[in-house]
Amino acid sequence: MSVPDCPNCGEPVTKILDLAYGYWEWDDAAEKYEHRTCSSRVDVAPWVHHGCMGELREMHPQDSHTAVPG
């Protein structure tokens, strides 16, 4: 089974995060946590590529995947 490429950044999807509501990241300059999200919409896809935080709307980690020839 081949690892599919991310439809957002084109890199291999080797790790998928379940971040439907985003995450909080420390901002040294602001000295506080900043909320980061993977989507600007309300209907957020539950899966995101860990590298670019792009949504993987058509993908589920338990699906059988084949890399798309590029």
Coordinates of N, CA, C and O in Angstrom, one line a residue:
M1 N 0.8 -1.2 0.0 CA 0.0 0.0 0.0 C 0.9 1.2 0.0 O 1.8 1.3 0.8
S2 N 0.6 2.2 -0.9 CA 1.4 3.4 -1.0 C 0.7 4.5 -0.2 O -0.5 4.6 0.0
V3 N 1.6 5.4 0.3 CA 1.1 6.6 1.1 C 0.5 7.6 0.1 O 1.3 8.0 -0.9
P4 N -0.7 8.1 0.2 CA -1.2 9.1 -0.7 C -0.6 10.5 -0.5 O -0.1 10.8 0.6
D5 N -0.6 11.3 -1.5 CA -0.1 12.7 -1.3 C -1.3 13.6 -0.9 O -2.4 13.4 -1.2
C6 N -0.9 14.6 -0.1 CA -1.8 15.6 0.4 C -2.4 16.4 -0.8 O -1.6 17.0 -1.6
P7 N -3.7 16.6 -0.9 CA -4.3 17.4 -2.0 C -4.0 18.9 -1.8 O -4.2 19.7 -2.8
N8 N -3.5 19.3 -0.6 CA -3.3 20.7 -0.4 C -1.8 21.1 -0.7 O -1.6 22.1 -1.4
C9 N -0.9 20.3 -0.2 CA 0.6 20.7 -0.4 C 1.3 19.7 -1.3 O 2.5 20.0 -1.6
G10 N 0.8 18.6 -1.6 CA 1.4 17.6 -2.5 C 2.4 16.7 -1.8 O 3.0 15.8 -2.4
E11 N 2.7 16.9 -0.5 CA 3.6 16.0 0.2 C 2.9 14.8 0.7 O 1.7 14.7 0.8
P12 N 3.7 13.7 0.9 CA 3.1 12.4 1.4 C 2.4 12.6 2.7 O 2.9 13.3 3.6
V13 N 1.2 12.0 2.9 CA 0.5 12.1 4.1 C 0.9 10.9 5.0 O 0.4 9.8 4.9
T14 N 2.0 11.2 5.8 CA 2.5 10.1 6.7 C 1.9 10.2 8.1 O 2.1 9.3 8.9
K15 N 1.3 11.3 8.4 CA 0.7 11.5 9.7 C -0.6 12.4 9.5 O -0.6 13.4 8.8
I16 N -1.7 11.9 10.1 CA -3.0 12.6 10.0 C -3.4 13.0 11.4 O -3.4 12.2 12.3
L17 N -3.7 14.3 11.6 CA -4.2 14.8 12.9 C -5.7 14.9 12.9 O -6.3 15.3 11.9
D18 N -6.3 14.6 14.1 CA -7.7 14.7 14.3 C -8.0 16.0 15.0 O -8.1 16.1 16.2
L19 N -8.1 17.1 14.2 CA -8.1 18.5 14.8 C -9.3 19.3 14.3 O -9.1 20.4 13.8
A20 N -10.5 18.7 14.4 CA -11.6 19.4 13.8 C -11.8 20.9 14.3 O -12.3 21.7 13.6
Y21 N -11.4 21.1 15.5 CA -11.6 22.4 16.1 C -10.3 23.2 16.2 O -10.2 24.3 16.9
G22 N -9.2 22.7 15.7 CA -7.9 23.4 15.7 C -7.1 23.0 16.9 O -7.3 22.0 17.6
Y23 N -6.2 23.9 17.3 CA -5.2 23.7 18.4 C -4.7 25.0 18.9 O -4.9 26.1 18.2
W24 N -4.1 25.0 20.0 CA -3.5 26.2 20.6 C -2.0 26.1 20.5 O -1.4 25.1 20.9
E25 N -1.3 27.2 20.1 CA 0.2 27.2 20.0 C 0.7 28.4 20.7 O 0.2 29.5 20.6
W26 N 1.8 28.2 21.5 CA 2.4 29.3 22.2 C 3.1 30.3 21.2 O 3.8 29.9 20.3
D27 N 2.8 31.5 21.4 CA 3.4 32.6 20.6 C 4.4 33.4 21.5 O 3.9 34.1 22.4
D28 N 5.7 33.2 21.2 CA 6.7 33.9 22.1 C 6.6 35.4 22.0 O 6.7 36.0 23.0
A29 N 6.4 35.9 20.8 CA 6.3 37.4 20.7 C 5.1 38.0 21.5 O 5.2 39.0 22.1
A30 N 4.0 37.3 21.4 CA 2.7 37.8 22.0 C 2.7 37.3 23.5 O 1.8 37.9 24.3
E31 N 3.5 36.4 23.9 CA 3.5 35.8 25.2 C 2.2 35.3 25.6 O 1.7 35.5 26.7
K32 N 1.5 34.6 24.7 CA 0.3 33.9 25.0 C 0.0 32.8 23.9 O 0.7 32.8 22.9
Y33 N -1.0 32.0 24.2 CA -1.4 31.0 23.3 C -2.2 31.6 22.2 O -3.1 32.4 22.5
E34 N -2.0 31.2 20.9 CA -2.8 31.7 19.8 C -3.6 30.4 19.3 O -3.0 29.4 19.1
H35 N -4.8 30.6 19.0 CA -5.6 29.6 18.4 C -5.3 29.4 16.9 O -5.4 30.4 16.2
R36 N -5.1 28.2 16.5 CA -4.8 27.9 15.1 C -5.9 26.9 14.6 O -6.3 26.0 15.4
T37 N -6.4 27.1 13.4 CA -7.4 26.3 12.9 C -7.0 25.7 11.6 O -6.1 26.3 10.9
C38 N -7.6 24.6 11.2 CA -7.3 24.0 9.9 C -8.3 24.4 8.8 O -8.2 24.0 7.7
S39 N -9.3 25.2 9.2 CA -10.3 25.7 8.2 C -10.9 27.0 8.6 O -10.9 27.3 9.8
S40 N -11.3 27.7 7.6 CA -12.0 29.0 7.9 C -13.5 28.8 7.9 O -14.3 29.7 8.1
R41 N -14.0 27.5 7.7 CA -15.4 27.2 7.7 C -15.9 26.6 9.0 O -15.1 26.2 9.8
V42 N -17.2 26.5 9.1 CA -17.8 25.9 10.3 C -17.8 24.3 10.1 O -17.6 23.6 11.0
D43 N -18.0 23.9 8.9 CA -18.1 22.5 8.6 C -16.7 21.9 8.3 O -16.3 21.6 7.2
V44 N -15.9 21.8 9.3 CA -14.5 21.4 9.3 C -14.4 19.9 9.0 O -15.1 19.2 9.7
A45 N -13.5 19.5 8.1 CA -13.2 18.1 8.0 C -12.4 17.7 9.2 O -11.6 18.4 9.7
P46 N -12.7 16.5 9.7 CA -12.0 16.1 11.0 C -10.6 15.8 10.8 O -9.8 15.7 11.8
W47 N -10.1 15.5 9.6 CA -8.7 15.0 9.4 C -7.9 16.1 8.7 O -8.3 16.7 7.8
V48 N -6.7 16.3 9.2 CA -5.8 17.3 8.6 C -4.4 16.7 8.4 O -4.0 15.8 9.2
H49 N -3.7 17.1 7.4 CA -2.3 16.7 7.2 C -1.4 17.4 8.2 O -1.5 18.6 8.4
H50 N -0.6 16.7 8.9 CA 0.2 17.3 10.0 C 1.2 18.3 9.4 O 1.6 19.2 10.1
G51 N 1.7 18.2 8.2 CA 2.7 19.1 7.6 C 2.2 20.5 7.3 O 2.8 21.5 7.6
C52 N 1.0 20.5 6.7 CA 0.5 21.8 6.2 C -0.8 22.2 6.9 O -1.3 23.3 6.6
M53 N -1.4 21.4 7.7 CA -2.6 21.6 8.4 C -3.8 21.7 7.4 O -4.8 22.3 7.7
G54 N -3.6 21.3 6.2 CA -4.7 21.3 5.2 C -5.7 20.2 5.4 O -5.3 19.1 5.8
E55 N -6.9 20.5 5.2 CA -8.0 19.5 5.4 C -7.8 18.3 4.5 O -7.4 18.4 3.3
L56 N -8.2 17.1 5.0 CA -8.2 15.9 4.2 C -9.7 15.5 4.1 O -10.1 14.4 4.7
R57 N -10.5 16.3 3.5 CA -12.0 16.1 3.6 C -12.4 14.7 2.9 O -13.3 14.1 3.4
E58 N -11.7 14.3 1.9 CA -12.1 13.1 1.2 C -11.4 11.8 1.8 O -11.5 10.8 1.2
M59 N -10.6 12.0 2.8 CA -9.8 10.9 3.3 C -10.2 10.5 4.7 O -10.6 11.4 5.5
H60 N -10.1 9.2 5.0 CA -10.2 8.8 6.4 C -9.0 7.9 6.7 O -8.6 7.1 5.8
P61 N -8.4 8.0 7.8 CA -7.2 7.2 8.1 C -7.4 5.7 8.0 O -6.4 5.0 7.8
Q62 N -8.6 5.2 8.2 CA -8.8 3.8 8.1 C -9.2 3.3 6.7 O -9.4 2.1 6.5
D63 N -9.3 4.2 5.8 CA -9.6 3.8 4.4 C -8.3 3.1 3.8 O -7.2 3.3 4.2
S64 N -8.6 2.3 2.8 CA -7.4 1.7 2.0 C -7.0 2.8 1.0 O -7.8 3.3 0.3
H65 N -5.7 3.1 1.0 CA -5.2 4.2 0.1 C -4.2 3.7 -0.9 O -3.3 2.8 -0.6
T66 N -4.2 4.3 -2.0 CA -3.2 4.1 -3.1 C -2.7 5.4 -3.5 O -3.5 6.3 -3.7
A67 N -1.4 5.6 -3.6 CA -0.9 6.9 -4.0 C -1.3 7.2 -5.4 O -1.4 6.4 -6.3
V68 N -1.6 8.5 -5.6 CA -2.1 9.0 -7.0 C -0.8 9.2 -7.8 O 0.1 10.0 -7.4
P69 N -0.7 8.6 -9.0 CA 0.5 8.8 -9.8 C 0.6 10.3 -10.2 O -0.4 10.9 -10.5
G70 N 1.8 10.9 -10.1 CA 1.9 12.3 -10.4 C 3.0 12.5 -11.3 O 3.5 13.2 -11.9

